[in-house]
Amino acid sequence: MTANRHLQLDSEEMRAIGYRIIDLIVERHRTLPDQPATHKESPPELSRRLHEPLPECGCSMDAILQQVLDDVFSNCSRLDHPRFFGFVPSPSNFIGAMADALASGFNIFAGSWISGAGAAALELVTIDWMRQLCGMPESAGGIFVSGGSMANLTGLALARHAMLDDRTGGAVAYLSDQTHASVRRALRVLGFLPCQISELATDGRFRLRVEDLAAAAARDRSAGKRPFCVIANAGTTNTGAVDPLAELSRFCRDENLWLHVDGAYGAAAVLCERGRALLEGLESADSLSLDPHKWLFQPFESGCVLVRQGALLAGTFRVLPEYLADIHRGAEDVNFGDRGIQLTRGFRALKLWMTIKYFGLEAMRKAVVRGFELAEAAEAEIRKTHDFEIVTPAQMGVVTFRHSRAADQEFYRRLVDGMAAGGLAFLTSTVLRGETVLRLCTINPRTCEADLTQTLDRLRELAAGMIGSG
Ligand SMILES: Cc1ncc(COP(=O)(O)O)c(C=O)c1O
């Protein structure tokens, strides 16, 4: 084969490859419930299969796709599988996946108006839809980022800039012991030391206590420190707990503190009435992280940060090098490259926009409600058995439980590994106040009750076998 030095295919070749890939994706979706929820070979085995010399010559697409399917994708969890209940699943949807293919196929640059006016205009619309859903004022703005970690980093960079003028000395941020690790990492990246993070113990329902926060902030002020930010949870990863957002926002306003809300997985619940009731006060956040690649059914990577004062984004991130002078001409032009950390950025807004347009909000609302209902169904199923007992009841699509006769961490590790190895379903453990527990996150709207029953039956069998043999 002579080298294809233009890296170009003719229309027939493109169609053949494109249709083959679409067929593979459609077939994967059709057969998903019959495939293992997760599977992985060992690192040496995968290294053996995939390591090869840098290929000097190209090879056929059939061979490449076969290798991707057999060695790569078969060794990746199916986070949109109806029985994938571990961590925070990513139920995704086909329209979102096709939107990614479109954005990539048209190679849309979403960093500046001059190169991507249509993309910027559509991102503004989609961000405004998120703003409306979250009840934030018209002054609010936002940006799509890769996920919750980047959304938290972006929100906290804004807090540092707005509240501290970027001077971190003596500043203190407050968070609960249930806060996602990405928040600590973001604070570290932003130059805060561990001693500048005040971690507060939570109440019986794993929520931040405002009295404790008030006492800690008062103590720090009188010691000459500079409290500047509170990070609240709108759905913790561990149990789905929601901090008292309305009370926290009043406290932050009175004390002149920035309120960043991590709603990476839980904020999507504002779509439905029961979620809105649980999330009361969300609308008062100064910055808010939400992850469409979780409970808004988008493929990776789709994160979003909303900011009460939208103008702060450019105020914090904008720099004006001479080689970008041409992008800063029109006063009304919107350059998302000025509003976040990335200059070159893909067109992430398209997938959420297309999904909402195609299915409509009513369908998405029902899909979110389903997540609540499935966790409640799982809770009811667990309560019926004698083998397991509930630790935290269904909340925002999460339920945690323990085995009634086994408590050590090793037992749960073996149980989680045993479930994963069987492939039927995938769930994970976590630790609550020193106790290892099992956890189901049920936000996939295509999960049915039979999936829950099969999963719990299998779990019971495995646990009984382990206790019997142990
Ligand atoms: C509450 C919360 N915040 C932040 C994150 C981090 O999000 P990502 O993994 O998209 O970076 C997660 C991920 O599960 C989360 O549950």
Short mmCIF file of C-alpha atoms and ligand atoms in Angstrom, two decimals:
data_model
loop_
_atom_site.label_atom_id
_atom_site.label_comp_id
_atom_site.label_asym_id
_atom_site.label_seq_id
_atom_site.Cartn_x
_atom_site.Cartn_y
_atom_site.Cartn_z
CA MET A 1 0.00 0.00 0.00
CA THR A 2 1.51 3.39 -0.98
CA ALA A 3 1.46 6.03 1.72
CA ASN A 4 -1.71 8.17 1.69
CA ARG A 5 0.19 11.41 2.12
CA HIS A 6 -2.91 13.62 2.13
CA LEU A 7 -4.50 11.48 4.84
CA GLN A 8 -7.64 11.57 2.76
CA LEU A 9 -10.35 9.05 1.88
CA ASP A 10 -12.72 9.16 -1.07
CA SER A 11 -16.46 9.41 -0.43
CA GLU A 12 -17.05 5.68 -0.84
CA GLU A 13 -14.32 4.79 1.64
CA MET A 14 -15.64 7.31 4.15
CA ARG A 15 -19.17 5.96 3.80
CA ALA A 16 -18.06 2.35 4.16
CA ILE A 17 -16.11 3.09 7.34
CA GLY A 18 -18.73 5.48 8.73
CA TYR A 19 -21.62 3.06 8.18
CA ARG A 20 -19.61 0.20 9.65
CA ILE A 21 -18.95 2.26 12.78
CA ILE A 22 -22.60 3.29 13.09
CA ASP A 23 -23.63 -0.35 12.73
CA LEU A 24 -21.23 -1.31 15.52
CA ILE A 25 -22.62 1.40 17.81
CA VAL A 26 -26.23 0.46 17.08
CA GLU A 27 -25.52 -3.22 17.65
CA ARG A 28 -23.80 -2.42 20.91
CA HIS A 29 -26.85 -0.49 22.12
CA ARG A 30 -29.23 -3.25 20.99
CA THR A 31 -27.37 -6.01 22.80
CA LEU A 32 -26.19 -4.02 25.83
CA PRO A 33 -28.32 -5.76 28.50
CA ASP A 34 -26.93 -9.15 27.39
CA GLN A 35 -23.32 -8.04 27.62
CA PRO A 36 -21.27 -8.01 30.83
CA ALA A 37 -21.59 -4.76 32.78
CA THR A 38 -17.85 -4.80 33.24
CA HIS A 39 -14.86 -6.90 32.24
CA LYS A 40 -11.13 -6.46 32.44
CA GLU A 41 -8.02 -8.50 31.71
CA SER A 42 -4.86 -8.10 33.76
CA PRO A 43 -2.30 -5.38 32.89
CA PRO A 44 0.24 -7.95 31.55
CA GLU A 45 -2.43 -9.57 29.37
CA LEU A 46 -3.55 -6.25 27.90
CA SER A 47 0.01 -5.16 27.42
CA ARG A 48 0.69 -8.42 25.58
CA ARG A 49 -2.26 -7.83 23.29
CA LEU A 50 -1.75 -4.16 22.58
CA HIS A 51 1.95 -3.45 22.65
CA GLU A 52 3.42 -3.39 19.15
CA PRO A 53 6.10 -1.48 17.28
CA LEU A 54 5.06 1.91 15.90
CA PRO A 55 3.36 0.95 12.63
CA GLU A 56 5.26 2.37 9.68
CA CYS A 57 2.57 1.31 7.22
CA GLY A 58 -1.20 1.50 7.53
CA CYS A 59 -3.43 -1.56 7.74
CA SER A 60 -7.08 -2.31 6.95
CA MET A 61 -9.91 -0.66 8.87
CA ASP A 62 -11.49 -4.07 9.47
CA ALA A 63 -8.40 -5.23 11.34
CA ILE A 64 -8.21 -1.99 13.34
CA LEU A 65 -11.88 -2.11 14.36
CA GLN A 66 -11.60 -5.75 15.33
CA GLN A 67 -8.68 -4.95 17.62
CA VAL A 68 -10.54 -2.01 19.16
CA LEU A 69 -13.56 -4.20 19.85
CA ASP A 70 -11.72 -7.32 21.05
CA ASP A 71 -8.89 -5.84 23.06
CA VAL A 72 -9.95 -2.32 24.02
CA PHE A 73 -13.71 -1.89 24.30
CA SER A 74 -14.30 -5.37 25.69
CA ASN A 75 -11.98 -4.35 28.53
CA CYS A 76 -13.89 -1.19 29.38
CA SER A 77 -16.87 -1.03 31.74
CA ARG A 78 -20.20 -0.30 30.12
CA LEU A 79 -21.22 2.66 32.24
CA ASP A 80 -24.54 2.91 30.40
CA HIS A 81 -25.39 -0.76 31.06
CA PRO A 82 -28.76 -1.10 32.83
CA ARG A 83 -27.05 -3.04 35.63
CA PHE A 84 -24.07 -0.73 36.08
CA PHE A 85 -24.73 0.74 39.54
CA GLY A 86 -21.17 1.61 40.61
CA PHE A 87 -19.68 5.04 41.30
CA VAL A 88 -21.86 7.45 39.29
CA PRO A 89 -22.97 5.70 36.09
CA SER A 90 -23.16 7.51 32.78
CA PRO A 91 -26.43 6.41 31.16
CA SER A 92 -25.66 8.52 28.03
CA ASN A 93 -27.91 8.45 24.96
CA PHE A 94 -27.56 7.84 21.23
CA ILE A 95 -28.39 11.41 20.17
CA GLY A 96 -25.60 12.76 22.37
CA ALA A 97 -23.18 10.25 20.84
CA MET A 98 -24.19 11.27 17.32
CA ALA A 99 -23.80 14.94 18.26
CA ASP A 100 -20.21 14.18 19.30
CA ALA A 101 -19.63 12.50 15.94
CA LEU A 102 -21.06 15.56 14.17
CA ALA A 103 -19.01 18.03 16.18
CA SER A 104 -15.89 16.00 15.55
CA GLY A 105 -16.71 15.34 11.88
CA PHE A 106 -17.22 19.06 11.26
CA ASN A 107 -14.22 19.75 13.54
CA ILE A 108 -15.90 22.67 15.26
CA PHE A 109 -13.67 25.06 17.20
CA ALA A 110 -15.63 26.44 20.12
CA GLY A 111 -13.04 28.84 21.55
CA SER A 112 -13.70 32.10 19.72
CA TRP A 113 -16.40 33.97 17.86
CA ILE A 114 -14.19 34.55 14.84
CA SER A 115 -13.70 30.80 14.34
CA GLY A 116 -16.92 29.42 15.77
CA ALA A 117 -19.68 32.01 16.05
CA GLY A 118 -22.44 29.43 15.61
CA ALA A 119 -20.95 27.18 18.26
CA ALA A 120 -20.59 30.07 20.71
CA ALA A 121 -24.16 31.24 20.06
CA LEU A 122 -25.48 27.72 20.66
CA GLU A 123 -23.39 27.31 23.81
CA LEU A 124 -24.90 30.56 25.12
CA VAL A 125 -28.39 29.19 24.48
CA THR A 126 -27.65 25.85 26.14
CA ILE A 127 -25.98 27.48 29.13
CA ASP A 128 -29.01 29.73 29.45
CA TRP A 129 -31.29 26.67 29.48
CA MET A 130 -29.22 25.27 32.35
CA ARG A 131 -29.42 28.64 34.11
CA GLN A 132 -33.20 28.68 33.78
CA LEU A 133 -33.51 25.11 35.04
CA CYS A 134 -31.37 25.93 38.07
CA GLY A 135 -33.34 29.12 38.74
CA MET A 136 -30.33 31.43 38.56
CA PRO A 137 -30.75 35.12 37.62
CA GLU A 138 -30.29 36.48 34.10
CA SER A 139 -26.93 37.91 35.09
CA ALA A 140 -25.64 34.35 35.38
CA GLY A 141 -23.44 32.76 32.75
CA GLY A 142 -21.43 29.61 32.39
CA ILE A 143 -19.31 27.36 30.26
CA PHE A 144 -19.12 23.70 29.27
CA VAL A 145 -16.02 21.90 30.52
CA SER A 146 -14.82 18.30 30.52
CA GLY A 147 -16.58 17.19 33.70
CA GLY A 148 -17.25 17.80 37.38
CA SER A 149 -13.59 18.06 38.36
CA MET A 150 -12.96 20.86 35.87
CA ALA A 151 -16.26 22.52 36.80
CA ASN A 152 -15.18 22.56 40.46
CA LEU A 153 -11.75 23.89 39.52
CA THR A 154 -13.32 26.62 37.40
CA GLY A 155 -15.82 27.63 40.09
CA LEU A 156 -13.15 27.77 42.78
CA ALA A 157 -10.79 29.77 40.55
CA LEU A 158 -13.60 32.32 40.25
CA ALA A 159 -14.03 32.34 44.02
CA ARG A 160 -10.30 32.91 44.54
CA HIS A 161 -10.29 35.75 42.03
CA ALA A 162 -13.50 37.45 43.16
CA MET A 163 -13.02 37.11 46.91
CA LEU A 164 -9.25 37.17 47.35
CA ASP A 165 -7.98 38.95 44.27
CA ASP A 166 -5.98 35.73 43.79
CA ARG A 167 -4.00 36.21 47.01
CA THR A 168 -4.36 32.94 48.89
CA GLY A 169 -2.39 33.73 52.07
CA GLY A 170 -4.42 33.04 55.24
CA ALA A 171 -7.57 32.26 53.24
CA VAL A 172 -9.82 29.37 54.35
CA ALA A 173 -12.35 27.30 52.40
CA TYR A 174 -15.02 25.24 54.21
CA LEU A 175 -16.42 21.91 53.13
CA SER A 176 -17.99 18.81 54.66
CA ASP A 177 -16.39 15.41 55.19
CA GLN A 178 -18.63 14.14 52.35
CA THR A 179 -17.28 16.51 49.70
CA HIS A 180 -15.95 14.97 46.49
CA ALA A 181 -12.17 14.63 46.29
CA SER A 182 -12.06 16.76 43.14
CA VAL A 183 -12.80 19.81 45.30
CA ARG A 184 -9.73 19.24 47.46
CA ARG A 185 -7.68 18.65 44.34
CA ALA A 186 -8.98 21.88 42.80
CA LEU A 187 -8.06 23.82 45.94
CA ARG A 188 -4.58 22.26 45.88
CA VAL A 189 -4.11 23.19 42.21
CA LEU A 190 -5.21 26.73 43.05
CA GLY A 191 -2.45 27.02 45.62
CA PHE A 192 -4.29 26.40 48.88
CA LEU A 193 -2.50 24.31 51.50
CA PRO A 194 -4.24 21.50 53.41
CA CYS A 195 -4.35 23.77 56.49
CA GLN A 196 -6.46 26.23 54.47
CA ILE A 197 -9.23 23.67 54.01
CA SER A 198 -11.58 23.38 56.96
CA GLU A 199 -13.32 20.01 56.80
CA LEU A 200 -16.46 19.84 58.94
CA ALA A 201 -18.09 16.70 60.29
CA THR A 202 -21.61 16.08 58.96
CA ASP A 203 -24.88 15.45 60.77
CA GLY A 204 -26.74 12.12 61.01
CA ARG A 205 -27.87 12.51 57.40
CA PHE A 206 -24.38 13.35 56.10
CA ARG A 207 -25.17 17.05 55.67
CA LEU A 208 -23.08 20.08 56.56
CA ARG A 209 -24.17 21.69 59.83
CA VAL A 210 -24.52 25.44 59.46
CA GLU A 211 -23.89 26.02 63.21
CA ASP A 212 -20.55 24.21 62.96
CA LEU A 213 -19.65 26.20 59.88
CA ALA A 214 -20.52 29.46 61.63
CA ALA A 215 -18.43 28.52 64.66
CA ALA A 216 -15.44 27.49 62.53
CA ALA A 217 -15.57 30.68 60.43
CA ALA A 218 -15.86 32.85 63.57
CA ARG A 219 -12.89 31.06 65.16
CA ASP A 220 -10.82 31.51 62.03
CA ARG A 221 -11.68 35.20 61.72
CA SER A 222 -10.71 35.88 65.28
CA ALA A 223 -7.42 34.05 64.65
CA GLY A 224 -6.75 36.53 61.81
CA LYS A 225 -7.52 34.12 58.98
CA ARG A 226 -9.61 34.98 55.92
CA PRO A 227 -12.67 32.77 55.40
CA PHE A 228 -13.64 33.18 51.74
CA CYS A 229 -15.60 30.23 50.41
CA VAL A 230 -18.01 27.47 51.36
CA ILE A 231 -18.33 24.39 49.16
CA ALA A 232 -21.73 22.74 49.53
CA ASN A 233 -23.01 19.47 48.10
CA ALA A 234 -26.09 19.10 45.95
CA GLY A 235 -26.02 15.31 46.06
CA THR A 236 -22.96 13.70 47.63
CA THR A 237 -21.36 10.82 45.76
CA ASN A 238 -21.52 8.60 48.85
CA THR A 239 -25.19 8.83 49.80
CA GLY A 240 -26.90 11.50 47.66
CA ALA A 241 -27.07 13.85 50.66
CA VAL A 242 -27.91 17.50 49.95
CA ASP A 243 -26.48 20.17 52.25
CA PRO A 244 -28.96 22.80 53.54
CA LEU A 245 -28.41 25.05 50.53
CA ALA A 246 -30.92 27.79 51.37
CA GLU A 247 -29.58 28.19 54.90
CA LEU A 248 -26.00 28.09 53.64
CA SER A 249 -26.67 30.76 51.05
CA ARG A 250 -28.14 33.07 53.71
CA PHE A 251 -25.13 32.45 55.90
CA CYS A 252 -22.69 33.09 53.03
CA ARG A 253 -24.48 36.31 52.08
CA ASP A 254 -24.38 37.58 55.68
CA GLU A 255 -20.73 36.63 56.10
CA ASN A 256 -19.59 37.72 52.65
CA LEU A 257 -18.47 34.22 51.65
CA TRP A 258 -18.57 32.69 48.18
CA LEU A 259 -20.94 29.72 47.91
CA HIS A 260 -19.78 27.07 45.44
CA VAL A 261 -22.25 24.20 45.05
CA ASP A 262 -20.99 20.86 43.75
CA GLY A 263 -24.01 19.50 41.95
CA ALA A 264 -21.90 17.45 39.54
CA TYR A 265 -24.21 14.52 39.83
CA GLY A 266 -27.20 15.80 41.81
CA ALA A 267 -28.03 19.21 40.31
CA ALA A 268 -29.76 17.55 37.33
CA ALA A 269 -32.54 16.59 39.74
CA VAL A 270 -33.86 20.18 39.46
CA LEU A 271 -35.61 18.97 36.35
CA CYS A 272 -38.28 17.28 38.45
CA GLU A 273 -40.46 18.54 41.26
CA ARG A 274 -39.12 16.31 44.01
CA GLY A 275 -35.55 17.16 43.04
CA ARG A 276 -36.35 20.87 43.04
CA ALA A 277 -37.78 20.60 46.54
CA LEU A 278 -34.65 18.80 47.78
CA LEU A 279 -32.38 21.32 46.09
CA GLU A 280 -34.05 24.47 47.36
CA GLY A 281 -31.43 27.21 47.58
CA LEU A 282 -29.43 25.89 44.60
CA GLU A 283 -30.39 29.04 42.72
CA SER A 284 -28.46 31.17 45.23
CA ALA A 285 -25.06 29.62 44.50
CA ASP A 286 -22.29 31.94 43.36
CA SER A 287 -20.98 29.07 41.27
CA LEU A 288 -22.48 25.68 40.55
CA SER A 289 -21.01 22.53 39.01
CA LEU A 290 -23.23 20.16 37.09
CA ASP A 291 -22.31 17.22 34.92
CA PRO A 292 -24.49 16.42 31.94
CA HIS A 293 -22.41 13.22 31.46
CA LYS A 294 -24.06 11.87 34.59
CA TRP A 295 -27.79 12.48 35.19
CA LEU A 296 -28.42 14.51 32.03
CA PHE A 297 -27.59 11.47 29.93
CA GLN A 298 -24.66 12.77 27.87
CA PRO A 299 -21.64 10.81 26.71
CA PHE A 300 -18.27 11.80 28.23
CA GLU A 301 -17.03 14.55 28.39
CA SER A 302 -19.74 16.94 29.41
CA GLY A 303 -19.43 19.11 32.50
CA CYS A 304 -20.80 22.56 33.09
CA VAL A 305 -20.23 25.40 35.50
CA LEU A 306 -22.76 28.16 36.08
CA VAL A 307 -21.77 31.45 37.66
CA ARG A 308 -24.13 33.90 39.30
CA GLN A 309 -22.24 36.87 37.86
CA GLY A 310 -21.43 35.58 34.40
CA ALA A 311 -19.05 38.46 33.68
CA LEU A 312 -16.64 37.06 36.28
CA LEU A 313 -15.66 34.25 33.91
CA ALA A 314 -13.87 36.56 31.49
CA GLY A 315 -12.74 38.76 34.41
CA THR A 316 -10.92 35.75 35.86
CA PHE A 317 -9.59 33.91 32.84
CA ARG A 318 -9.10 36.42 30.05
CA VAL A 319 -5.58 37.12 28.81
CA LEU A 320 -4.82 39.02 25.62
CA PRO A 321 -1.74 37.87 23.73
CA GLU A 322 -0.78 39.70 20.53
CA TYR A 323 -1.39 36.65 18.31
CA LEU A 324 -5.04 36.58 19.39
CA ALA A 325 -5.66 40.30 18.82
CA ASP A 326 -7.91 39.43 15.87
CA ILE A 327 -10.36 37.55 18.04
CA HIS A 328 -10.94 40.52 20.32
CA ARG A 329 -12.46 42.94 17.82
CA GLY A 330 -16.24 43.02 18.18
CA ALA A 331 -17.38 44.15 21.61
CA GLU A 332 -20.37 41.79 21.43
CA ASP A 333 -18.43 38.74 20.29
CA VAL A 334 -18.39 35.90 22.77
CA ASN A 335 -15.09 34.07 23.06
CA PHE A 336 -15.47 31.02 25.29
CA GLY A 337 -11.67 30.71 25.16
CA ASP A 338 -11.66 33.81 27.41
CA ARG A 339 -14.16 32.33 29.84
CA GLY A 340 -12.31 29.26 31.03
CA ILE A 341 -9.01 27.42 31.04
CA GLN A 342 -9.09 26.00 27.51
CA LEU A 343 -8.55 28.09 24.40
CA THR A 344 -8.95 25.31 21.86
CA ARG A 345 -12.05 23.45 22.91
CA GLY A 346 -14.49 21.07 21.27
CA PHE A 347 -18.17 21.79 20.79
CA ARG A 348 -19.47 20.19 23.99
CA ALA A 349 -22.72 22.14 24.08
CA LEU A 350 -24.00 20.47 20.93
CA LYS A 351 -24.74 17.09 22.48
CA LEU A 352 -26.85 18.42 25.33
CA TRP A 353 -28.63 20.88 23.03
CA MET A 354 -29.45 18.16 20.48
CA THR A 355 -30.59 15.75 23.19
CA ILE A 356 -32.96 18.29 24.73
CA LYS A 357 -34.27 19.31 21.31
CA TYR A 358 -34.82 15.72 20.21
CA PHE A 359 -36.41 14.21 23.32
CA GLY A 360 -37.83 17.36 24.90
CA LEU A 361 -37.62 18.34 28.54
CA GLU A 362 -40.65 16.27 29.52
CA ALA A 363 -38.91 13.03 28.52
CA MET A 364 -35.72 14.06 30.28
CA ARG A 365 -37.68 14.97 33.40
CA LYS A 366 -39.30 11.52 33.42
CA ALA A 367 -35.89 9.92 32.91
CA VAL A 368 -34.59 11.76 36.00
CA VAL A 369 -37.66 10.78 38.07
CA ARG A 370 -36.98 7.16 37.12
CA GLY A 371 -33.60 7.40 38.91
CA PHE A 372 -35.37 8.34 42.15
CA GLU A 373 -37.91 5.54 41.73
CA LEU A 374 -35.36 2.85 40.97
CA ALA A 375 -33.37 3.64 44.13
CA GLU A 376 -36.62 3.42 46.10
CA ALA A 377 -37.43 0.09 44.46
CA ALA A 378 -33.93 -1.16 45.35
CA GLU A 379 -34.43 -0.01 48.93
CA ALA A 380 -37.77 -1.83 49.17
CA GLU A 381 -36.21 -4.99 47.73
CA ILE A 382 -33.31 -4.83 50.21
CA ARG A 383 -35.70 -4.29 53.12
CA LYS A 384 -37.54 -7.50 52.16
CA THR A 385 -34.46 -9.64 52.69
CA HIS A 386 -32.83 -10.75 55.91
CA ASP A 387 -29.34 -10.83 54.43
CA PHE A 388 -28.95 -7.10 53.89
CA GLU A 389 -30.04 -3.99 55.75
CA ILE A 390 -30.33 -0.37 54.69
CA VAL A 391 -27.69 2.08 55.92
CA THR A 392 -28.96 5.22 54.14
CA PRO A 393 -32.36 5.19 52.44
CA ALA A 394 -32.87 6.02 48.78
CA GLN A 395 -31.93 9.61 48.16
CA MET A 396 -31.30 11.27 44.79
CA GLY A 397 -30.93 7.88 43.12
CA VAL A 398 -28.48 6.45 45.68
CA VAL A 399 -29.02 3.79 48.34
CA THR A 400 -26.43 2.28 50.68
CA PHE A 401 -26.68 -0.99 52.59
CA ARG A 402 -24.69 -3.51 54.59
CA HIS A 403 -24.74 -7.26 55.01
CA SER A 404 -26.49 -8.14 58.24
CA ARG A 405 -23.86 -10.68 59.31
CA ALA A 406 -20.57 -9.46 57.87
CA ALA A 407 -18.85 -6.16 58.47
CA ASP A 408 -15.22 -6.33 57.48
CA GLN A 409 -13.87 -4.45 54.52
CA GLU A 410 -12.30 -7.57 53.00
CA PHE A 411 -15.73 -9.20 52.77
CA TYR A 412 -17.12 -6.27 50.77
CA ARG A 413 -14.04 -6.14 48.56
CA ARG A 414 -14.48 -9.79 47.66
CA LEU A 415 -18.19 -9.26 47.10
CA VAL A 416 -17.61 -6.29 44.76
CA ASP A 417 -14.89 -8.22 42.90
CA GLY A 418 -17.08 -11.31 42.69
CA MET A 419 -19.95 -9.31 41.19
CA ALA A 420 -17.60 -7.63 38.72
CA ALA A 421 -16.03 -10.93 37.68
CA GLY A 422 -19.47 -12.47 37.08
CA GLY A 423 -20.32 -9.60 34.72
CA LEU A 424 -24.05 -9.62 35.43
CA ALA A 425 -23.96 -6.31 37.27
CA PHE A 426 -21.51 -3.86 38.75
CA LEU A 427 -21.72 -2.06 42.06
CA THR A 428 -19.17 -0.48 44.38
CA SER A 429 -18.57 0.01 48.07
CA THR A 430 -17.83 3.12 50.07
CA VAL A 431 -17.01 3.97 53.67
CA LEU A 432 -19.45 5.84 55.89
CA ARG A 433 -18.15 6.90 59.31
CA GLY A 434 -15.56 4.15 59.22
CA GLU A 435 -17.96 1.43 58.12
CA THR A 436 -17.65 -0.17 54.68
CA VAL A 437 -21.02 -0.38 52.95
CA LEU A 438 -22.38 -1.27 49.54
CA ARG A 439 -23.87 1.36 47.33
CA LEU A 440 -26.16 1.41 44.30
CA CYS A 441 -26.55 4.47 42.08
CA THR A 442 -29.60 3.95 39.89
CA ILE A 443 -29.72 6.87 37.46
CA ASN A 444 -30.03 4.85 34.26
CA PRO A 445 -33.60 5.29 32.98
CA ARG A 446 -33.33 2.06 30.99
CA THR A 447 -32.81 -0.02 34.14
CA CYS A 448 -35.88 -2.07 34.99
CA GLU A 449 -37.04 -3.64 38.22
CA ALA A 450 -35.91 -7.08 37.01
CA ASP A 451 -32.36 -5.72 36.70
CA LEU A 452 -32.46 -4.73 40.36
CA THR A 453 -33.91 -8.06 41.48
CA GLN A 454 -31.38 -10.07 39.49
CA THR A 455 -28.53 -7.97 40.85
CA LEU A 456 -29.65 -8.30 44.47
CA ASP A 457 -30.33 -12.05 44.08
CA ARG A 458 -26.85 -12.58 42.69
CA LEU A 459 -25.36 -10.47 45.50
CA ARG A 460 -27.20 -12.54 48.10
CA GLU A 461 -26.00 -15.79 46.54
CA LEU A 462 -22.40 -14.64 46.43
CA ALA A 463 -22.50 -13.34 50.00
CA ALA A 464 -24.11 -16.54 51.27
CA GLY A 465 -21.42 -18.58 49.49
CA MET A 466 -18.66 -16.47 51.02
CA ILE A 467 -20.09 -16.68 54.53
CA GLY A 468 -20.70 -20.40 54.12
CA SER A 469 -17.15 -21.01 52.91
CA GLY A 470 -15.50 -18.48 55.26
C1 LIG B 1 -20.38 15.13 43.54
C2 LIG B 1 -19.30 14.97 42.50
N1 LIG B 1 -18.46 16.00 42.25
C3 LIG B 1 -17.48 15.91 41.33
C4 LIG B 1 -17.29 14.75 40.61
C5 LIG B 1 -16.18 14.69 39.60
O1 LIG B 1 -16.71 14.68 38.32
P1 LIG B 1 -15.87 14.16 37.04
O2 LIG B 1 -15.56 12.73 37.33
O3 LIG B 1 -16.81 14.36 35.91
O4 LIG B 1 -14.64 14.99 36.93
C6 LIG B 1 -18.14 13.66 40.84
C7 LIG B 1 -17.95 12.40 40.09
O5 LIG B 1 -18.59 11.40 40.35
C8 LIG B 1 -19.18 13.78 41.79
O6 LIG B 1 -20.02 12.76 42.05
#
